[in-house]
């Protein structure tokens, strides 16, 4: 599975694993891929700084990356208090009523969370960039910074390049991909409709070769959306991608401990393990932009006739921030709020990352051998 992209990043396999868990990201890097830590959950730069220090210890000197959420154009951004005042009272009332109907109790200590995930704010995402670049200079391990909202601002791209860090951006259409390359992005992540989180409307089988053909030799393409097996990696390479970007696949890794309260699978993992490929929906209720989520009683409530329209980013996330915390603490797998792609139907067991990657590579090799056998000699 080696190619120019794996050699560029000093990894064994061109498998880029996106995850909010530093333990999973580090395990991906140790197993020969490139673990990419999602930074949006960190409200404070100091939190991210501590986790990146831990990543340094866990990765045993192997390279890794970070993922931020940042629009190309710097928005006019008020304070947290200003933003809170923009959330309509009827939206707040709907969230409270829905939580009551679903039996989701207040947080155990009676506290209130009013911040949401501030990582959706441009100013916080920029602090994530600054912290990541400081670590890139300090240790030289951070080799990639990816942006979930397209091309980062010009100065962020320049800063990354100054620190020897490649820049990647997600694209759901060839026009987006061409814009990314024109802006100076080094790698385009072609995210098909099947993918979890923010995703476009074109399926992977159509999107991947379309973007590959549009970019030609100007930038390598990572295939994303619906990748959860070695066969699918082989298909992505056959369609012209130089590697894969995988997210949902790692949520049932043994190392994924976010939200866990004891031994065994967490509440989120319990929901994922029983889900099929049909148990996702694409909605704006998570962040304000279309994102694929696991279908649960929470998403069903937002589909009801009496539900308000989701608010734009970042207001929607600020609205549901406390709800997400309460849902997480409620320990009910039928009521969770979790981005997940259609590949979730293949997430059927809690498995160590090393075994997951070994399985991908073994199945990839078998798939390539099977295709090679079809060529007339």
PDB file of N, CA and C in Angstrom, residues 105-172:
ATOM      1  N   UNK A 105     -32.170  13.683  32.027  1.00  0.00           N
ATOM      2  CA  UNK A 105     -32.143  14.506  33.242  1.00  0.00           C
ATOM      3  C   UNK A 105     -31.134  15.647  33.148  1.00  0.00           C
ATOM      4  N   UNK A 106     -31.236  16.606  34.069  1.00  0.00           N
ATOM      5  CA  UNK A 106     -30.196  17.641  34.153  1.00  0.00           C
ATOM      6  C   UNK A 106     -28.847  16.993  34.447  1.00  0.00           C
ATOM      7  N   UNK A 107     -27.785  17.760  34.292  1.00  0.00           N
ATOM      8  CA  UNK A 107     -26.459  17.228  34.604  1.00  0.00           C
ATOM      9  C   UNK A 107     -26.400  16.817  36.071  1.00  0.00           C
ATOM     10  N   UNK A 108     -25.641  15.777  36.372  1.00  0.00           N
ATOM     11  CA  UNK A 108     -25.664  15.191  37.719  1.00  0.00           C
ATOM     12  C   UNK A 108     -25.413  16.174  38.849  1.00  0.00           C
ATOM     13  N   UNK A 109     -24.520  17.124  38.646  1.00  0.00           N
ATOM     14  CA  UNK A 109     -24.205  18.062  39.727  1.00  0.00           C
ATOM     15  C   UNK A 109     -25.078  19.310  39.692  1.00  0.00           C
ATOM     16  N   UNK A 110     -26.067  19.308  38.809  1.00  0.00           N
ATOM     17  CA  UNK A 110     -26.962  20.459  38.730  1.00  0.00           C
ATOM     18  C   UNK A 110     -26.381  21.661  38.033  1.00  0.00           C
ATOM     19  N   UNK A 111     -25.178  21.524  37.480  1.00  0.00           N
ATOM     20  CA  UNK A 111     -24.534  22.655  36.810  1.00  0.00           C
ATOM     21  C   UNK A 111     -25.163  22.895  35.445  1.00  0.00           C
ATOM     22  N   UNK A 112     -24.926  24.055  34.904  1.00  0.00           N
ATOM     23  CA  UNK A 112     -25.405  24.399  33.578  1.00  0.00           C
ATOM     24  C   UNK A 112     -24.207  24.640  32.676  1.00  0.00           C
ATOM     25  N   UNK A 113     -24.312  24.170  31.467  1.00  0.00           N
ATOM     26  CA  UNK A 113     -23.264  24.413  30.475  1.00  0.00           C
ATOM     27  C   UNK A 113     -23.830  25.366  29.436  1.00  0.00           C
ATOM     28  N   UNK A 114     -23.247  26.538  29.347  1.00  0.00           N
ATOM     29  CA  UNK A 114     -23.792  27.546  28.445  1.00  0.00           C
ATOM     30  C   UNK A 114     -22.857  27.879  27.294  1.00  0.00           C
ATOM     31  N   UNK A 115     -21.752  27.166  27.198  1.00  0.00           N
ATOM     32  CA  UNK A 115     -20.758  27.543  26.201  1.00  0.00           C
ATOM     33  C   UNK A 115     -20.921  26.818  24.877  1.00  0.00           C
ATOM     34  N   UNK A 116     -21.542  25.648  24.872  1.00  0.00           N
ATOM     35  CA  UNK A 116     -21.512  24.853  23.665  1.00  0.00           C
ATOM     36  C   UNK A 116     -20.076  24.477  23.368  1.00  0.00           C
ATOM     37  N   UNK A 117     -19.800  24.157  22.142  1.00  0.00           N
ATOM     38  CA  UNK A 117     -18.425  23.881  21.730  1.00  0.00           C
ATOM     39  C   UNK A 117     -17.902  25.114  21.024  1.00  0.00           C
ATOM     40  N   UNK A 118     -17.087  25.873  21.730  1.00  0.00           N
ATOM     41  CA  UNK A 118     -16.602  27.129  21.169  1.00  0.00           C
ATOM     42  C   UNK A 118     -15.594  26.913  20.060  1.00  0.00           C
ATOM     43  N   UNK A 119     -15.149  25.658  19.885  1.00  0.00           N
ATOM     44  CA  UNK A 119     -14.228  25.356  18.795  1.00  0.00           C
ATOM     45  C   UNK A 119     -14.819  25.637  17.423  1.00  0.00           C
ATOM     46  N   UNK A 120     -16.169  25.794  17.350  1.00  0.00           N
ATOM     47  CA  UNK A 120     -16.786  26.169  16.087  1.00  0.00           C
ATOM     48  C   UNK A 120     -16.533  27.638  15.767  1.00  0.00           C
ATOM     49  N   UNK A 121     -16.107  28.426  16.749  1.00  0.00           N
ATOM     50  CA  UNK A 121     -15.860  29.845  16.520  1.00  0.00           C
ATOM     51  C   UNK A 121     -14.497  30.039  15.868  1.00  0.00           C
ATOM     52  N   UNK A 122     -14.428  30.994  14.948  1.00  0.00           N
ATOM     53  CA  UNK A 122     -13.189  31.229  14.213  1.00  0.00           C
ATOM     54  C   UNK A 122     -12.032  31.570  15.148  1.00  0.00           C
ATOM     55  N   UNK A 123     -12.296  32.415  16.137  1.00  0.00           N
ATOM     56  CA  UNK A 123     -11.222  32.848  17.032  1.00  0.00           C
ATOM     57  C   UNK A 123     -10.642  31.678  17.812  1.00  0.00           C
ATOM     58  N   UNK A 124     -11.493  30.745  18.232  1.00  0.00           N
ATOM     59  CA  UNK A 124     -11.007  29.587  18.967  1.00  0.00           C
ATOM     60  C   UNK A 124     -10.247  28.644  18.031  1.00  0.00           C
ATOM     61  N   UNK A 125     -10.771  28.449  16.812  1.00  0.00           N
ATOM     62  CA  UNK A 125     -10.072  27.606  15.841  1.00  0.00           C
ATOM     63  C   UNK A 125      -8.691  28.178  15.527  1.00  0.00           C
ATOM     64  N   UNK A 126      -8.591  29.501  15.482  1.00  0.00           N
ATOM     65  CA  UNK A 126      -7.277  30.111  15.214  1.00  0.00           C
ATOM     66  C   UNK A 126      -6.309  29.846  16.369  1.00  0.00           C
ATOM     67  N   UNK A 127      -6.826  29.830  17.583  1.00  0.00           N
ATOM     68  CA  UNK A 127      -5.953  29.503  18.719  1.00  0.00           C
ATOM     69  C   UNK A 127      -5.485  28.054  18.616  1.00  0.00           C
ATOM     70  N   UNK A 128      -6.347  27.172  18.084  1.00  0.00           N
ATOM     71  CA  UNK A 128      -5.944  25.785  17.862  1.00  0.00           C
ATOM     72  C   UNK A 128      -4.779  25.717  16.871  1.00  0.00           C
ATOM     73  N   UNK A 129      -4.862  26.516  15.818  1.00  0.00           N
ATOM     74  CA  UNK A 129      -3.790  26.555  14.828  1.00  0.00           C
ATOM     75  C   UNK A 129      -2.480  27.003  15.480  1.00  0.00           C
ATOM     76  N   UNK A 130      -2.550  28.055  16.276  1.00  0.00           N
ATOM     77  CA  UNK A 130      -1.340  28.584  16.922  1.00  0.00           C
ATOM     78  C   UNK A 130      -0.692  27.538  17.829  1.00  0.00           C
ATOM     79  N   UNK A 131      -1.509  26.842  18.597  1.00  0.00           N
ATOM     80  CA  UNK A 131      -0.977  25.813  19.495  1.00  0.00           C
ATOM     81  C   UNK A 131      -0.356  24.679  18.680  1.00  0.00           C
ATOM     82  N   UNK A 132      -1.033  24.255  17.619  1.00  0.00           N
ATOM     83  CA  UNK A 132      -0.525  23.163  16.794  1.00  0.00           C
ATOM     84  C   UNK A 132       0.799  23.538  16.135  1.00  0.00           C
ATOM     85  N   UNK A 133       0.900  24.769  15.648  1.00  0.00           N
ATOM     86  CA  UNK A 133       2.145  25.187  15.006  1.00  0.00           C
ATOM     87  C   UNK A 133       3.291  25.285  16.008  1.00  0.00           C
ATOM     88  N   UNK A 134       2.977  25.675  17.237  1.00  0.00           N
ATOM     89  CA  UNK A 134       4.010  25.703  18.274  1.00  0.00           C
ATOM     90  C   UNK A 134       4.533  24.297  18.533  1.00  0.00           C
ATOM     91  N   UNK A 135       3.645  23.313  18.531  1.00  0.00           N
ATOM     92  CA  UNK A 135       4.067  21.923  18.722  1.00  0.00           C
ATOM     93  C   UNK A 135       4.830  21.401  17.503  1.00  0.00           C
ATOM     94  N   UNK A 136       4.440  21.854  16.310  1.00  0.00           N
ATOM     95  CA  UNK A 136       5.169  21.448  15.106  1.00  0.00           C
ATOM     96  C   UNK A 136       6.613  21.941  15.176  1.00  0.00           C
ATOM     97  N   UNK A 137       6.789  23.149  15.654  1.00  0.00           N
ATOM     98  CA  UNK A 137       8.148  23.689  15.786  1.00  0.00           C
ATOM     99  C   UNK A 137       8.922  22.984  16.898  1.00  0.00           C
ATOM    100  N   UNK A 138       8.223  22.636  17.955  1.00  0.00           N
ATOM    101  CA  UNK A 138       8.877  22.053  19.133  1.00  0.00           C
ATOM    102  C   UNK A 138       9.331  20.622  18.887  1.00  0.00           C
ATOM    103  N   UNK A 139       8.478  19.809  18.268  1.00  0.00           N
ATOM    104  CA  UNK A 139       8.765  18.382  18.135  1.00  0.00           C
ATOM    105  C   UNK A 139       8.912  17.897  16.693  1.00  0.00           C
ATOM    106  N   UNK A 140       8.357  18.635  15.738  1.00  0.00           N
ATOM    107  CA  UNK A 140       8.439  18.229  14.343  1.00  0.00           C
ATOM    108  C   UNK A 140       7.573  17.047  13.979  1.00  0.00           C
ATOM    109  N   UNK A 141       6.600  16.701  14.830  1.00  0.00           N
ATOM    110  CA  UNK A 141       5.760  15.530  14.553  1.00  0.00           C
ATOM    111  C   UNK A 141       4.484  15.869  13.798  1.00  0.00           C
ATOM    112  N   UNK A 142       3.946  17.061  14.006  1.00  0.00           N
ATOM    113  CA  UNK A 142       2.710  17.429  13.322  1.00  0.00           C
ATOM    114  C   UNK A 142       3.028  17.707  11.857  1.00  0.00           C
ATOM    115  N   UNK A 143       2.502  16.864  10.980  1.00  0.00           N
ATOM    116  CA  UNK A 143       2.815  16.945   9.559  1.00  0.00           C
ATOM    117  C   UNK A 143       1.641  17.402   8.703  1.00  0.00           C
ATOM    118  N   UNK A 144       0.439  17.495   9.308  1.00  0.00           N
ATOM    119  CA  UNK A 144      -0.742  17.839   8.534  1.00  0.00           C
ATOM    120  C   UNK A 144      -1.703  18.643   9.394  1.00  0.00           C
ATOM    121  N   UNK A 145      -2.285  19.677   8.785  1.00  0.00           N
ATOM    122  CA  UNK A 145      -3.410  20.365   9.398  1.00  0.00           C
ATOM    123  C   UNK A 145      -4.551  20.342   8.380  1.00  0.00           C
ATOM    124  N   UNK A 146      -5.687  19.805   8.787  1.00  0.00           N
ATOM    125  CA  UNK A 146      -6.843  19.688   7.900  1.00  0.00           C
ATOM    126  C   UNK A 146      -7.939  20.620   8.383  1.00  0.00           C
ATOM    127  N   UNK A 147      -8.719  21.115   7.434  1.00  0.00           N
ATOM    128  CA  UNK A 147      -9.831  22.004   7.770  1.00  0.00           C
ATOM    129  C   UNK A 147     -11.127  21.406   7.252  1.00  0.00           C
ATOM    130  N   UNK A 148     -12.093  21.258   8.160  1.00  0.00           N
ATOM    131  CA  UNK A 148     -13.364  20.636   7.803  1.00  0.00           C
ATOM    132  C   UNK A 148     -14.275  21.557   7.014  1.00  0.00           C
ATOM    133  N   UNK A 149     -13.973  22.854   6.980  1.00  0.00           N
ATOM    134  CA  UNK A 149     -14.844  23.817   6.299  1.00  0.00           C
ATOM    135  C   UNK A 149     -14.206  24.387   5.038  1.00  0.00           C
ATOM    136  N   UNK A 150     -13.355  23.621   4.399  1.00  0.00           N
ATOM    137  CA  UNK A 150     -12.765  24.089   3.152  1.00  0.00           C
ATOM    138  C   UNK A 150     -11.397  24.710   3.357  1.00  0.00           C
ATOM    139  N   UNK A 151     -11.030  25.607   2.464  1.00  0.00           N
ATOM    140  CA  UNK A 151      -9.709  26.239   2.529  1.00  0.00           C
ATOM    141  C   UNK A 151      -9.601  27.121   3.763  1.00  0.00           C
ATOM    142  N   UNK A 152      -8.534  26.972   4.529  1.00  0.00           N
ATOM    143  CA  UNK A 152      -8.317  27.896   5.647  1.00  0.00           C
ATOM    144  C   UNK A 152      -7.966  29.287   5.111  1.00  0.00           C
ATOM    145  N   UNK A 153      -7.974  30.309   5.968  1.00  0.00           N
ATOM    146  CA  UNK A 153      -7.521  31.639   5.535  1.00  0.00           C
ATOM    147  C   UNK A 153      -6.096  31.589   4.983  1.00  0.00           C
ATOM    148  N   UNK A 154      -5.784  32.518   4.102  1.00  0.00           N
ATOM    149  CA  UNK A 154      -4.470  32.526   3.431  1.00  0.00           C
ATOM    150  C   UNK A 154      -3.318  32.534   4.425  1.00  0.00           C
ATOM    151  N   UNK A 155      -3.449  33.316   5.493  1.00  0.00           N
ATOM    152  CA  UNK A 155      -2.331  33.426   6.424  1.00  0.00           C
ATOM    153  C   UNK A 155      -2.128  32.132   7.218  1.00  0.00           C
ATOM    154  N   UNK A 156      -3.195  31.367   7.414  1.00  0.00           N
ATOM    155  CA  UNK A 156      -3.067  30.085   8.099  1.00  0.00           C
ATOM    156  C   UNK A 156      -2.342  29.091   7.200  1.00  0.00           C
ATOM    157  N   UNK A 157      -2.668  29.083   5.916  1.00  0.00           N
ATOM    158  CA  UNK A 157      -1.962  28.212   4.972  1.00  0.00           C
ATOM    159  C   UNK A 157      -0.484  28.572   4.939  1.00  0.00           C
ATOM    160  N   UNK A 158      -0.188  29.867   4.891  1.00  0.00           N
ATOM    161  CA  UNK A 158       1.213  30.319   4.859  1.00  0.00           C
ATOM    162  C   UNK A 158       1.941  29.910   6.139  1.00  0.00           C
ATOM    163  N   UNK A 159       1.281  30.066   7.286  1.00  0.00           N
ATOM    164  CA  UNK A 159       1.896  29.712   8.564  1.00  0.00           C
ATOM    165  C   UNK A 159       2.204  28.220   8.623  1.00  0.00           C
ATOM    166  N   UNK A 160       1.273  27.408   8.159  1.00  0.00           N
ATOM    167  CA  UNK A 160       1.506  25.961   8.146  1.00  0.00           C
ATOM    168  C   UNK A 160       2.709  25.612   7.282  1.00  0.00           C
ATOM    169  N   UNK A 161       2.756  26.194   6.096  1.00  0.00           N
ATOM    170  CA  UNK A 161       3.869  25.896   5.198  1.00  0.00           C
ATOM    171  C   UNK A 161       5.204  26.368   5.774  1.00  0.00           C
ATOM    172  N   UNK A 162       5.199  27.490   6.470  1.00  0.00           N
ATOM    173  CA  UNK A 162       6.423  27.970   7.110  1.00  0.00           C
ATOM    174  C   UNK A 162       6.952  26.979   8.138  1.00  0.00           C
ATOM    175  N   UNK A 163       6.035  26.210   8.726  1.00  0.00           N
ATOM    176  CA  UNK A 163       6.414  25.246   9.752  1.00  0.00           C
ATOM    177  C   UNK A 163       6.523  23.823   9.216  1.00  0.00           C
ATOM    178  N   UNK A 164       6.535  23.683   7.886  1.00  0.00           N
ATOM    179  CA  UNK A 164       6.696  22.376   7.278  1.00  0.00           C
ATOM    180  C   UNK A 164       5.495  21.473   7.427  1.00  0.00           C
ATOM    181  N   UNK A 165       4.314  22.082   7.579  1.00  0.00           N
ATOM    182  CA  UNK A 165       3.078  21.318   7.778  1.00  0.00           C
ATOM    183  C   UNK A 165       2.224  21.419   6.525  1.00  0.00           C
ATOM    184  N   UNK A 166       1.821  20.277   5.980  1.00  0.00           N
ATOM    185  CA  UNK A 166       0.948  20.259   4.811  1.00  0.00           C
ATOM    186  C   UNK A 166      -0.478  20.627   5.222  1.00  0.00           C
ATOM    187  N   UNK A 167      -1.222  21.189   4.273  1.00  0.00           N
ATOM    188  CA  UNK A 167      -2.593  21.639   4.528  1.00  0.00           C
ATOM    189  C   UNK A 167      -3.555  20.808   3.688  1.00  0.00           C
ATOM    190  N   UNK A 168      -4.590  20.289   4.342  1.00  0.00           N
ATOM    191  CA  UNK A 168      -5.634  19.531   3.651  1.00  0.00           C
ATOM    192  C   UNK A 168      -6.974  20.201   3.896  1.00  0.00           C
ATOM    193  N   UNK A 169      -7.897  20.023   2.961  1.00  0.00           N
ATOM    194  CA  UNK A 169      -9.231  20.591   3.107  1.00  0.00           C
ATOM    195  C   UNK A 169     -10.256  19.643   2.519  1.00  0.00           C
ATOM    196  N   UNK A 170     -11.407  19.543   3.159  1.00  0.00           N
ATOM    197  CA  UNK A 170     -12.488  18.691   2.673  1.00  0.00           C
ATOM    198  C   UNK A 170     -13.217  19.355   1.516  1.00  0.00           C
ATOM    199  N   UNK A 171     -13.643  18.532   0.561  1.00  0.00           N
ATOM    200  CA  UNK A 171     -14.401  19.026  -0.591  1.00  0.00           C
ATOM    201  C   UNK A 171     -15.514  18.040  -0.914  1.00  0.00           C
ATOM    202  N   UNK A 172     -16.694  18.584  -1.195  1.00  0.00           N
ATOM    203  CA  UNK A 172     -17.822  17.755  -1.579  1.00  0.00           C
ATOM    204  C   UNK A 172     -18.214  17.938  -3.024  1.00  0.00           C
TER     205      UNK A 172
END
